[in-house]
Amino acid sequence: MPFSETGFPGLVIYEPTVFGDHRGYFFESYNANTFRAGGQEYNFVQDNQARSTYGVLRGLHYQLEPHAQTKLIRVLEGSIIDAVVDLRKGSPTYGKSYTIELSAANKLQLLVPKGFAHGYAVISETAEVMYKCDNFYHKGSEGGIIYNDPALGIDWGIDLDKALVSEKDLVLPKLADVTHNFVF
Ligand SMILES: Cc1cn([C@H]2C[C@H](O)[C@@H](COP(=O)(O)OP(=O)(O)O[C@H]3O[C@@H](C)C(=O)[C@@H](O)[C@H]3O)O2)c(=O)[nH]c1=O
């Protein structure tokens, strides 16, 4: 099985089989049948792509129900530290964070279920990040948590004093001050 567990219910890592030969390599970055066989059945309806330079930190973001999104995150170029926080009330990992390095080199993908806040920091000179979503962008349902919340203590792999953060993300609340409607 190309899927491995993270200890967070529903949060799984996909590692595709890579076929290398004298021309380079080939792999299936997404195959609905493979995902279904692994118990990961989603109707992805939107693909997003973002380019960022070293030190850019995006997040932590979510969309409230009924616009919550499952996301499948991968890196096309460069490396990132991807971070998620479980916001599902009743989850055994509620309020806990999980981080993983995703890169063009390791080709790992993170399947982030609905009910998680998500963000990433770029640890290479530049990075191109792409993710699939199973619900459309809905501006009015956006929410977030401040990236440097001491209660989370996320190690983003960069010097946070030099992090490049959007104005919107700089004023996000701490986890303790967030209201959301996710249930496990
Ligand atoms: C997320 C999103 C943004 N936009 C627009 C709104 C805005 O003008 C511009 C940039 O938006 P943002 O500043 O919110 O982009 P960004 O900070 O990269 O937001 C993303 O961060 C990562 C961590 C996620 O997990 C995503 O779900 C998303 O929230 O793009 C869309 O048109 N569609 C979308 O799906």
CSV table of N, CA, C and O in Angstrom, one decimal, residues 110-173:
chain,number,residue,atom,x,y,z
A,110,LEU,N,0.7,14.7,1.3
A,110,LEU,CA,-0.1,14.7,2.5
A,110,LEU,C,-1.5,14.8,2.2
A,110,LEU,O,-2.0,15.8,1.6
A,111,LEU,N,-2.3,13.8,2.7
A,111,LEU,CA,-3.8,13.9,2.6
A,111,LEU,C,-4.3,14.5,3.9
A,111,LEU,O,-4.2,13.9,4.9
A,112,VAL,N,-4.8,15.7,3.8
A,112,VAL,CA,-5.3,16.5,4.9
A,112,VAL,C,-6.8,16.4,5.0
A,112,VAL,O,-7.5,17.0,4.1
A,113,PRO,N,-7.4,15.8,5.9
A,113,PRO,CA,-8.9,15.7,6.0
A,113,PRO,C,-9.5,17.0,6.3
A,113,PRO,O,-8.9,17.9,6.8
A,114,LYS,N,-10.8,17.1,6.1
A,114,LYS,CA,-11.6,18.2,6.6
A,114,LYS,C,-11.4,18.3,8.1
A,114,LYS,O,-11.4,17.3,8.8
A,115,GLY,N,-11.4,19.6,8.6
A,115,GLY,CA,-11.3,19.7,10.0
A,115,GLY,C,-9.9,20.0,10.5
A,115,GLY,O,-9.7,20.0,11.7
A,116,PHE,N,-9.0,20.1,9.6
A,116,PHE,CA,-7.6,20.5,9.9
A,116,PHE,C,-7.3,21.9,9.4
A,116,PHE,O,-7.8,22.3,8.3
A,117,ALA,N,-6.5,22.6,10.2
A,117,ALA,CA,-5.9,23.9,9.6
A,117,ALA,C,-4.6,23.5,9.0
A,117,ALA,O,-3.9,22.5,9.4
A,118,HIS,N,-4.3,24.1,7.9
A,118,HIS,CA,-3.2,23.7,7.0
A,118,HIS,C,-2.3,24.9,6.7
A,118,HIS,O,-2.8,26.0,6.4
A,119,GLY,N,-1.0,24.7,6.7
A,119,GLY,CA,0.0,25.8,6.3
A,119,GLY,C,1.3,25.1,5.9
A,119,GLY,O,1.5,23.9,6.1
A,120,TYR,N,2.1,26.0,5.3
A,120,TYR,CA,3.5,25.5,5.0
A,120,TYR,C,4.5,26.6,4.9
A,120,TYR,O,4.1,27.8,4.7
A,121,ALA,N,5.7,26.3,5.1
A,121,ALA,CA,6.8,27.2,5.0
A,121,ALA,C,7.8,26.7,4.0
A,121,ALA,O,8.1,25.5,3.9
A,122,VAL,N,8.4,27.6,3.2
A,122,VAL,CA,9.3,27.2,2.1
A,122,VAL,C,10.8,27.2,2.7
A,122,VAL,O,11.2,28.2,3.2
A,123,ILE,N,11.4,26.0,2.5
A,123,ILE,CA,12.8,25.9,3.1
A,123,ILE,C,13.8,25.7,2.0
A,123,ILE,O,15.0,25.5,2.2
A,124,SER,N,13.4,25.9,0.7
A,124,SER,CA,14.3,25.9,-0.4
A,124,SER,C,14.3,27.3,-1.0
A,124,SER,O,13.5,28.1,-0.6
A,125,GLU,N,15.2,27.5,-2.0
A,125,GLU,CA,15.2,28.9,-2.6
A,125,GLU,C,13.9,29.3,-3.1
A,125,GLU,O,13.4,30.5,-2.9
A,126,THR,N,13.2,28.4,-3.8
A,126,THR,CA,11.8,28.7,-4.3
A,126,THR,C,11.1,27.3,-4.1
A,126,THR,O,11.7,26.3,-4.0
A,127,ALA,N,9.8,27.4,-4.1
A,127,ALA,CA,9.0,26.1,-4.1
A,127,ALA,C,7.7,26.4,-4.9
A,127,ALA,O,7.1,27.4,-4.8
A,128,GLU,N,7.3,25.3,-5.6
A,128,GLU,CA,6.1,25.3,-6.3
A,128,GLU,C,5.2,24.2,-5.6
A,128,GLU,O,5.6,23.0,-5.6
A,129,VAL,N,4.1,24.6,-5.1
A,129,VAL,CA,3.2,23.7,-4.3
A,129,VAL,C,1.9,23.6,-5.0
A,129,VAL,O,1.4,24.6,-5.5
A,130,MET,N,1.4,22.3,-5.1
A,130,MET,CA,0.1,22.1,-5.8
A,130,MET,C,-0.7,21.3,-4.8
A,130,MET,O,-0.2,20.4,-4.1
A,131,TYR,N,-2.0,21.6,-4.8
A,131,TYR,CA,-2.9,20.7,-4.0
A,131,TYR,C,-4.3,20.6,-4.6
A,131,TYR,O,-4.8,21.5,-5.2
A,132,LYS,N,-4.8,19.4,-4.4
A,132,LYS,CA,-6.2,19.1,-4.8
A,132,LYS,C,-7.1,19.4,-3.7
A,132,LYS,O,-6.7,19.1,-2.5
A,133,CYS,N,-8.3,19.9,-4.0
A,133,CYS,CA,-9.3,20.1,-2.9
A,133,CYS,C,-10.6,19.5,-3.3
A,133,CYS,O,-11.0,19.5,-4.5
A,134,ASP,N,-11.4,19.0,-2.3
A,134,ASP,CA,-12.7,18.3,-2.7
A,134,ASP,C,-13.9,19.3,-2.4
A,134,ASP,O,-15.0,18.8,-2.3
A,135,ASN,N,-13.6,20.5,-2.2
A,135,ASN,CA,-14.6,21.5,-2.1
A,135,ASN,C,-14.1,22.8,-2.7
A,135,ASN,O,-12.9,23.1,-2.6
A,136,PHE,N,-14.9,23.7,-3.2
A,136,PHE,CA,-14.5,24.9,-3.9
A,136,PHE,C,-14.1,26.0,-2.9
A,136,PHE,O,-14.5,26.0,-1.7
A,137,TYR,N,-13.2,26.8,-3.3
A,137,TYR,CA,-12.9,28.0,-2.6
A,137,TYR,C,-14.2,28.8,-2.2
A,137,TYR,O,-15.0,29.1,-3.1
A,138,HIS,N,-14.3,29.2,-0.9
A,138,HIS,CA,-15.4,29.9,-0.5
A,138,HIS,C,-14.9,31.0,0.5
A,138,HIS,O,-14.7,30.7,1.7
A,139,LYS,N,-14.7,32.2,0.0
A,139,LYS,CA,-14.1,33.2,0.7
A,139,LYS,C,-14.7,33.5,2.1
A,139,LYS,O,-14.1,33.6,3.1
A,140,GLY,N,-16.1,33.5,2.1
A,140,GLY,CA,-16.8,33.8,3.3
A,140,GLY,C,-16.6,32.8,4.4
A,140,GLY,O,-17.0,33.0,5.6
A,141,SER,N,-16.1,31.6,4.1
A,141,SER,CA,-15.9,30.5,5.1
A,141,SER,C,-14.5,30.3,5.6
A,141,SER,O,-14.2,29.4,6.3
A,142,GLU,N,-13.6,31.2,5.1
A,142,GLU,CA,-12.2,31.1,5.5
A,142,GLU,C,-12.0,31.4,6.9
A,142,GLU,O,-12.6,32.3,7.5
A,143,GLY,N,-11.1,30.6,7.5
A,143,GLY,CA,-10.7,30.9,8.9
A,143,GLY,C,-9.2,30.5,9.0
A,143,GLY,O,-8.6,29.9,8.1
A,144,GLY,N,-8.6,30.8,10.2
A,144,GLY,CA,-7.2,30.5,10.3
A,144,GLY,C,-6.7,30.7,11.8
A,144,GLY,O,-7.4,31.2,12.6
A,145,ILE,N,-5.5,30.2,11.9
A,145,ILE,CA,-4.8,30.3,13.2
A,145,ILE,C,-3.4,30.9,13.0
A,145,ILE,O,-2.8,30.5,12.0
A,146,ILE,N,-3.0,31.7,13.9
A,146,ILE,CA,-1.7,32.3,13.8
A,146,ILE,C,-0.6,31.3,13.8
A,146,ILE,O,-0.6,30.3,14.6
A,147,TYR,N,0.4,31.4,12.9
A,147,TYR,CA,1.4,30.4,12.7
A,147,TYR,C,2.3,30.2,13.9
A,147,TYR,O,2.9,29.1,14.1
A,148,ASN,N,2.5,31.3,14.6
A,148,ASN,CA,3.4,31.2,15.8
A,148,ASN,C,2.8,31.1,17.1
A,148,ASN,O,3.3,31.4,18.1
A,149,ASP,N,1.6,30.5,17.1
A,149,ASP,CA,0.8,30.3,18.4
A,149,ASP,C,1.7,29.4,19.3
A,149,ASP,O,2.0,28.3,19.0
A,150,PRO,N,2.1,29.9,20.5
A,150,PRO,CA,3.0,29.2,21.4
A,150,PRO,C,2.3,27.9,21.8
A,150,PRO,O,3.0,26.9,22.2
A,151,ALA,N,1.0,27.8,21.8
A,151,ALA,CA,0.3,26.6,22.3
A,151,ALA,C,0.6,25.4,21.3
A,151,ALA,O,0.5,24.3,21.6
A,152,LEU,N,0.9,25.8,20.0
A,152,LEU,CA,1.2,24.8,19.0
A,152,LEU,C,2.7,24.5,18.9
A,152,LEU,O,3.1,23.4,18.7
A,153,GLY,N,3.5,25.6,19.0
A,153,GLY,CA,4.9,25.4,19.0
A,153,GLY,C,5.4,24.7,17.7
A,153,GLY,O,6.3,23.8,17.8
A,154,ILE,N,4.9,25.1,16.6
A,154,ILE,CA,5.2,24.4,15.3
A,154,ILE,C,6.7,24.8,14.9
A,154,ILE,O,7.0,26.0,14.9
A,155,ASP,N,7.5,23.8,14.6
A,155,ASP,CA,8.8,24.1,14.0
A,155,ASP,C,8.7,24.1,12.5
A,155,ASP,O,8.6,23.1,11.8
A,156,TRP,N,8.7,25.3,12.0
A,156,TRP,CA,8.5,25.5,10.5
A,156,TRP,C,9.8,25.4,9.7
A,156,TRP,O,9.7,25.5,8.5
A,157,GLY,N,10.9,25.2,10.4
A,157,GLY,CA,12.1,24.9,9.7
A,157,GLY,C,12.8,26.2,9.1
A,157,GLY,O,13.7,26.1,8.3
A,158,ILE,N,12.3,27.4,9.5
A,158,ILE,CA,12.8,28.6,9.1
A,158,ILE,C,13.0,29.5,10.3
A,158,ILE,O,12.4,29.3,11.3
A,159,ASP,N,13.8,30.6,10.1
A,159,ASP,CA,13.9,31.6,11.1
A,159,ASP,C,12.6,32.5,11.1
A,159,ASP,O,12.4,33.2,10.1
A,160,LEU,N,11.8,32.3,12.1
A,160,LEU,CA,10.4,33.0,12.1
A,160,LEU,C,10.5,34.5,12.1
A,160,LEU,O,9.6,35.2,11.6
A,161,ASP,N,11.7,35.1,12.5
A,161,ASP,CA,11.8,36.5,12.5
A,161,ASP,C,11.9,37.0,11.1
A,161,ASP,O,11.6,38.2,10.8
A,162,LYS,N,12.3,36.1,10.2
A,162,LYS,CA,12.4,36.5,8.7
A,162,LYS,C,11.3,35.9,7.9
A,162,LYS,O,11.4,36.0,6.6
A,163,ALA,N,10.3,35.3,8.5
A,163,ALA,CA,9.3,34.7,7.7
A,163,ALA,C,8.5,35.7,6.9
A,163,ALA,O,8.2,36.9,7.4
A,164,LEU,N,8.2,35.4,5.7
A,164,LEU,CA,7.4,36.3,4.8
A,164,LEU,C,5.9,35.8,4.9
A,164,LEU,O,5.6,34.7,4.4
A,165,VAL,N,5.1,36.6,5.5
A,165,VAL,CA,3.7,36.2,5.8
A,165,VAL,C,2.7,37.3,5.3
A,165,VAL,O,3.0,38.5,5.3
A,166,SER,N,1.6,36.8,4.8
A,166,SER,CA,0.6,37.8,4.2
A,166,SER,C,0.0,38.6,5.4
A,166,SER,O,0.0,38.2,6.5
A,167,GLU,N,-0.4,39.8,5.0
A,167,GLU,CA,-1.0,40.7,6.0
A,167,GLU,C,-2.2,40.0,6.7
A,167,GLU,O,-2.4,40.1,7.9
A,168,LYS,N,-3.0,39.3,5.9
A,168,LYS,CA,-4.1,38.6,6.4
A,168,LYS,C,-3.7,37.5,7.4
A,168,LYS,O,-4.4,37.4,8.5
A,169,ASP,N,-2.6,36.8,7.2
A,169,ASP,CA,-2.2,35.8,8.1
A,169,ASP,C,-1.5,36.3,9.4
A,169,ASP,O,-1.5,35.6,10.4
A,170,LEU,N,-1.0,37.5,9.3
A,170,LEU,CA,-0.3,38.1,10.5
A,170,LEU,C,-1.3,38.4,11.6
A,170,LEU,O,-0.9,38.6,12.7
A,171,VAL,N,-2.6,38.6,11.2
A,171,VAL,CA,-3.6,39.0,12.3
A,171,VAL,C,-4.5,37.8,12.6
A,171,VAL,O,-5.6,38.1,13.2
A,172,LEU,N,-4.2,36.6,12.3
A,172,LEU,CA,-5.0,35.5,12.6
A,172,LEU,C,-5.0,35.2,14.1
A,172,LEU,O,-4.0,35.5,14.8
A,173,PRO,N,-6.1,34.7,14.7
A,173,PRO,CA,-6.1,34.5,16.1
A,173,PRO,C,-5.3,33.2,16.6
A,173,PRO,O,-5.0,32.4,15.7
